[in-house]
XYZ file of C-alpha atoms in Angstrom:
344
model
C 221.829 -2.651 42.625
C 218.172 -1.592 43.087
C 216.289 0.099 40.133
C 213.173 1.243 41.862
C 211.969 1.425 45.448
C 211.588 -1.829 47.289
C 208.075 -3.424 47.571
C 207.307 -4.649 51.066
C 204.812 -7.385 50.966
C 204.783 -8.045 54.675
C 207.225 -7.341 57.535
C 209.288 -10.292 56.396
C 209.048 -10.362 52.609
C 210.333 -7.539 50.264
C 210.729 -7.744 46.600
C 213.454 -5.670 44.819
C 213.830 -4.794 41.206
C 217.394 -4.782 40.012
C 219.439 -2.908 37.399
C 220.254 -6.486 35.827
C 216.600 -7.322 35.146
C 215.757 -9.388 37.844
C 213.045 -9.317 40.635
C 214.228 -10.762 43.954
C 211.993 -11.740 46.979
C 214.073 -11.093 50.193
C 213.361 -12.068 53.892
C 214.966 -9.851 56.816
C 218.193 -11.936 56.324
C 218.383 -13.719 52.833
C 216.985 -13.891 49.212
C 214.184 -16.348 48.898
C 213.325 -16.363 45.087
C 214.263 -14.652 41.700
C 212.530 -14.026 38.571
C 214.460 -12.524 35.561
C 212.763 -10.719 32.562
C 213.588 -12.020 29.034
C 215.566 -10.287 26.491
C 217.596 -8.014 28.676
C 214.540 -6.149 29.605
C 214.053 -4.690 33.221
C 211.330 -3.150 35.280
C 210.297 0.100 33.646
C 208.318 1.650 36.666
C 208.138 0.628 40.312
C 206.496 -2.498 41.486
C 202.974 -2.669 42.997
C 200.996 -5.458 44.603
C 197.553 -6.299 45.695
C 196.701 -8.719 48.367
C 197.908 -11.681 46.582
C 199.865 -10.571 43.387
C 202.971 -8.648 42.483
C 202.771 -6.547 39.354
C 205.757 -5.679 37.139
C 205.777 -3.697 33.802
C 208.928 -4.368 31.730
C 210.738 -2.078 29.228
C 209.223 -4.281 26.469
C 205.636 -3.086 27.609
C 204.754 -6.443 29.020
C 202.934 -6.749 32.353
C 203.796 -9.673 34.513
C 201.985 -10.977 37.515
C 203.815 -13.156 40.132
C 202.694 -14.708 43.356
C 204.322 -13.731 46.611
C 206.374 -16.938 46.194
C 207.827 -15.596 42.981
C 205.877 -17.759 40.559
C 204.785 -15.970 37.294
C 201.030 -16.308 37.044
C 200.626 -14.647 33.493
C 202.098 -11.994 31.318
C 200.264 -9.688 28.827
C 201.732 -7.361 26.192
C 200.267 -3.898 26.873
C 202.342 -1.226 25.033
C 205.034 -0.745 22.660
C 208.430 -1.488 23.964
C 210.554 1.522 25.121
C 213.412 0.579 22.546
C 210.830 0.916 19.805
C 209.320 4.337 20.645
C 206.798 3.289 23.295
C 206.384 5.053 26.385
C 207.232 6.573 28.646
C 204.957 4.476 30.941
C 203.083 5.732 33.870
C 203.623 4.281 37.336
C 201.345 1.401 37.749
C 198.343 1.871 40.070
C 197.178 -1.016 42.222
C 193.490 -1.529 42.785
C 191.704 -4.357 44.621
C 192.171 -7.390 42.424
C 194.066 -5.859 39.668
C 196.030 -2.828 38.481
C 195.750 0.380 36.063
C 198.670 0.671 33.653
C 199.176 3.631 31.245
C 201.571 5.486 29.023
C 202.053 9.200 28.431
C 200.406 8.840 24.901
C 197.049 8.743 26.604
C 196.477 4.910 26.783
C 195.006 3.582 30.016
C 194.364 -0.209 30.595
C 192.656 -1.778 33.653
C 193.950 -5.353 34.072
C 192.330 -7.966 36.496
C 194.234 -10.057 38.778
C 193.519 -13.052 36.568
C 195.175 -10.988 33.418
C 191.958 -9.924 31.716
C 191.613 -6.500 30.293
C 188.616 -5.044 32.135
C 188.596 -1.814 30.014
C 190.807 0.232 27.764
C 190.713 4.030 26.986
C 192.694 6.315 24.797
C 192.839 10.123 25.218
C 193.925 12.711 23.029
C 196.879 14.241 25.150
C 199.705 13.306 27.403
C 198.943 11.461 30.689
C 202.400 12.196 31.998
C 201.055 13.519 35.467
C 200.539 10.045 36.644
C 197.518 8.264 38.095
C 195.813 8.430 41.702
C 192.818 6.650 43.174
C 190.803 6.583 46.361
C 189.518 3.526 48.333
C 186.323 3.507 46.403
C 188.252 3.104 43.029
C 187.625 6.745 41.733
C 190.676 7.374 39.329
C 192.223 10.802 38.755
C 194.753 11.776 36.074
C 195.460 14.788 33.943
C 195.362 15.236 30.231
C 197.830 17.794 28.935
C 197.079 20.127 26.189
C 198.516 23.461 24.827
C 195.743 25.442 26.623
C 196.356 23.733 29.874
C 195.903 20.513 31.717
C 192.554 18.939 32.338
C 191.718 17.117 35.515
C 190.177 13.765 34.489
C 188.196 11.688 36.850
C 187.028 8.198 36.063
C 184.785 5.427 37.933
C 186.191 2.082 38.711
C 184.532 0.772 35.423
C 186.681 3.352 33.385
C 183.718 5.645 32.583
C 184.290 9.498 32.790
C 182.680 10.945 35.843
C 183.867 14.588 35.144
C 186.718 16.675 33.483
C 187.638 20.171 34.320
C 190.327 22.277 32.207
C 192.642 24.382 34.181
C 193.275 27.314 31.872
C 197.110 28.010 31.500
C 197.995 25.603 34.081
C 200.309 22.833 34.059
C 200.157 20.231 36.973
C 203.461 19.345 38.265
C 202.543 16.208 40.469
C 200.053 13.395 40.750
C 196.793 14.216 42.423
C 195.852 13.329 46.003
C 192.482 11.702 46.361
C 190.048 10.908 49.311
C 186.641 9.720 49.240
C 185.361 13.242 49.346
C 188.043 15.326 47.908
C 190.255 15.600 44.827
C 193.483 17.993 45.245
C 195.654 18.906 42.324
C 198.555 21.312 42.084
C 200.831 22.866 39.492
C 202.027 26.247 37.889
C 199.596 28.680 36.133
C 201.179 31.042 33.613
C 201.034 34.758 34.868
C 202.755 38.085 34.499
C 205.338 38.759 35.302
C 205.994 35.431 36.884
C 204.202 32.064 36.813
C 202.020 31.379 39.846
C 202.092 28.087 41.784
C 198.564 27.010 42.554
C 196.713 24.372 44.709
C 193.141 23.358 43.956
C 190.619 21.206 45.774
C 187.485 19.697 44.145
C 184.599 17.609 45.428
C 184.638 14.172 44.011
C 181.609 15.367 41.888
C 183.790 17.970 40.302
C 182.759 21.265 42.256
C 185.710 23.569 42.881
C 185.718 24.076 46.765
C 188.891 26.213 47.116
C 192.115 27.347 45.660
C 195.336 28.619 47.226
C 198.571 30.045 45.855
C 201.812 28.392 46.683
C 205.237 30.203 47.424
C 207.105 27.752 45.208
C 206.608 24.819 42.620
C 204.649 21.969 44.166
C 206.329 18.543 43.644
C 204.409 16.084 45.849
C 201.005 15.710 47.539
C 200.277 13.454 50.595
C 196.887 13.073 52.138
C 196.223 11.623 55.837
C 192.920 10.158 57.020
C 191.412 13.426 57.987
C 191.868 14.977 54.501
C 194.845 17.156 55.835
C 197.139 17.685 52.865
C 200.867 17.740 53.063
C 202.345 19.670 49.986
C 206.162 19.515 49.301
C 207.347 22.665 47.294
C 210.679 23.393 45.894
C 212.420 26.660 44.869
C 215.102 26.295 42.063
C 216.353 29.908 42.339
C 219.888 30.966 42.681
C 221.860 30.069 45.636
C 221.083 27.290 48.146
C 218.237 25.027 47.529
C 215.259 25.551 49.544
C 212.248 23.177 50.042
C 209.139 23.560 52.017
C 206.398 21.452 53.562
C 203.019 23.242 53.667
C 200.035 21.738 55.629
C 196.474 22.384 54.849
C 193.226 21.435 56.378
C 190.081 20.147 54.464
C 188.945 23.686 54.577
C 192.014 25.111 52.762
C 193.265 26.810 55.781
C 197.103 26.495 56.304
C 197.787 24.553 59.578
C 201.548 25.126 59.467
C 204.685 25.260 57.309
C 208.377 24.360 57.559
C 211.224 25.374 55.222
C 214.677 23.462 54.966
C 217.905 24.678 53.113
C 217.860 21.268 51.352
C 216.092 19.490 48.484
C 213.100 17.203 49.815
C 213.506 14.222 47.341
C 210.383 12.233 47.997
C 206.717 12.813 49.316
C 206.108 13.035 53.035
C 205.659 9.637 54.562
C 202.710 9.938 57.167
C 202.515 8.121 60.252
C 199.883 8.555 63.209
C 201.674 11.286 65.097
C 204.834 11.920 62.910
C 206.043 12.265 59.391
C 209.241 11.639 57.674
C 210.794 13.586 54.712
C 214.254 12.867 53.064
C 216.190 15.694 51.935
C 219.658 16.154 50.259
C 221.820 19.345 51.197
C 223.761 21.368 48.531
C 226.879 19.268 49.134
C 224.811 16.098 48.466
C 224.497 14.919 52.006
C 221.508 12.938 52.753
C 219.181 13.248 55.847
C 215.786 12.142 57.213
C 213.705 14.759 59.078
C 211.110 13.345 61.685
C 208.509 16.021 62.360
C 205.431 16.327 64.375
C 202.205 16.101 62.223
C 200.422 18.627 64.795
C 202.834 21.375 64.186
C 205.788 20.391 62.217
C 208.150 20.670 65.132
C 211.348 18.701 64.763
C 211.512 15.326 66.559
C 214.502 13.926 65.308
C 216.931 14.227 62.577
C 218.846 11.129 61.074
C 222.092 11.980 59.162
C 222.447 9.386 56.447
C 225.863 10.824 55.259
C 227.551 7.430 55.699
C 224.901 5.600 53.670
C 225.856 3.919 50.274
C 224.307 5.421 47.114
C 220.496 4.987 47.622
C 217.289 4.870 45.455
C 215.895 8.093 47.024
C 212.269 6.878 47.467
C 211.348 5.129 50.685
C 208.937 2.140 51.330
C 207.237 1.399 54.493
C 206.788 -2.036 55.934
C 203.506 -3.187 57.644
C 205.228 -2.686 61.168
C 206.415 0.756 60.336
C 209.979 0.527 59.334
C 211.176 2.422 56.245
C 213.142 0.853 53.788
C 215.677 2.322 50.928
C 217.229 0.142 48.207
C 220.961 0.541 47.386
C 221.539 1.589 43.883
C 225.105 0.343 43.166
C 224.780 -3.206 44.873
C 221.974 -5.470 46.010
C 221.032 -4.360 49.531
C 218.461 -2.377 51.858
C 218.762 0.158 54.237
C 216.334 -0.127 57.055
C 215.159 2.715 59.230
C 213.569 1.069 62.183
C 214.974 0.636 65.698
C 217.798 3.058 66.246
C 220.476 3.260 65.375
C 219.379 2.389 61.877
C 220.253 -0.920 60.427
C 221.694 -2.372 57.262
C 220.582 -5.444 55.256
C 223.079 -6.745 52.644
C 222.446 -9.591 50.046
């Protein structure tokens, strides 16, 4: 089955990473090509792509670049293998004409589309919060330390623009970045209870506003108008409760919605609607389609009859939503209703 979310390259071509160590390019009806990692390794993190190249980081710490036709263009050893104490690796961050890779030990590498190392940095703390970037190539990550996480912002050449310590705060999700704003969220130690928090910085490092949150933030999504969608989750006793909180660029809350389920992935944003996947206490899976204007429910898709899935959706260029099967090679396509199956 699928090991990671599918990677749609076009409306007719999607790449799957399998649990058996293969990458498979599939059309809407059949497999087109396949590549197998050597030495029983698999894809360690989700696949990414730029305009011409697919990038895959194996459990051996090797970065592979493949054409959209499945031809290996180059490979480069970046990190120690997971089996030899390396990692964990950060999810790959695609940039124009290349990719940024990293591991939790504090090692960041930018690699060009031709396999050249453009820059390399090492930091003295964990980078386990992941990487984010805006359209101008500004990179944001967080360095963890005992006194709190530090927000670290780099330019496209890997040079530090600014760093800000968030005292006694542990970030709980990757940052969201626009051309003017950097949003980070986590949990600040407090008495008697920890306090979930959300901060908004300018891209030059000025703190613009902060908000306390009702529960631990899990994901941030940002639309073109810098409206921020925050998924929070309560892990208390009883039924699971997740919330979706929406903030404008000025820090004012636009609307909020709570569901008696666990939202399992970031909100997927479309022009006038958004989609969140959630599982109930009994394990049942459903997709909520909500208005971006006020959060009103537009449609609910029950996925109770679906096979076991990798619960991280991908979106094709024509707006269909894909989910990979986890127990055999297949795709679930949420497009025209009723939703369709693709089996390989």
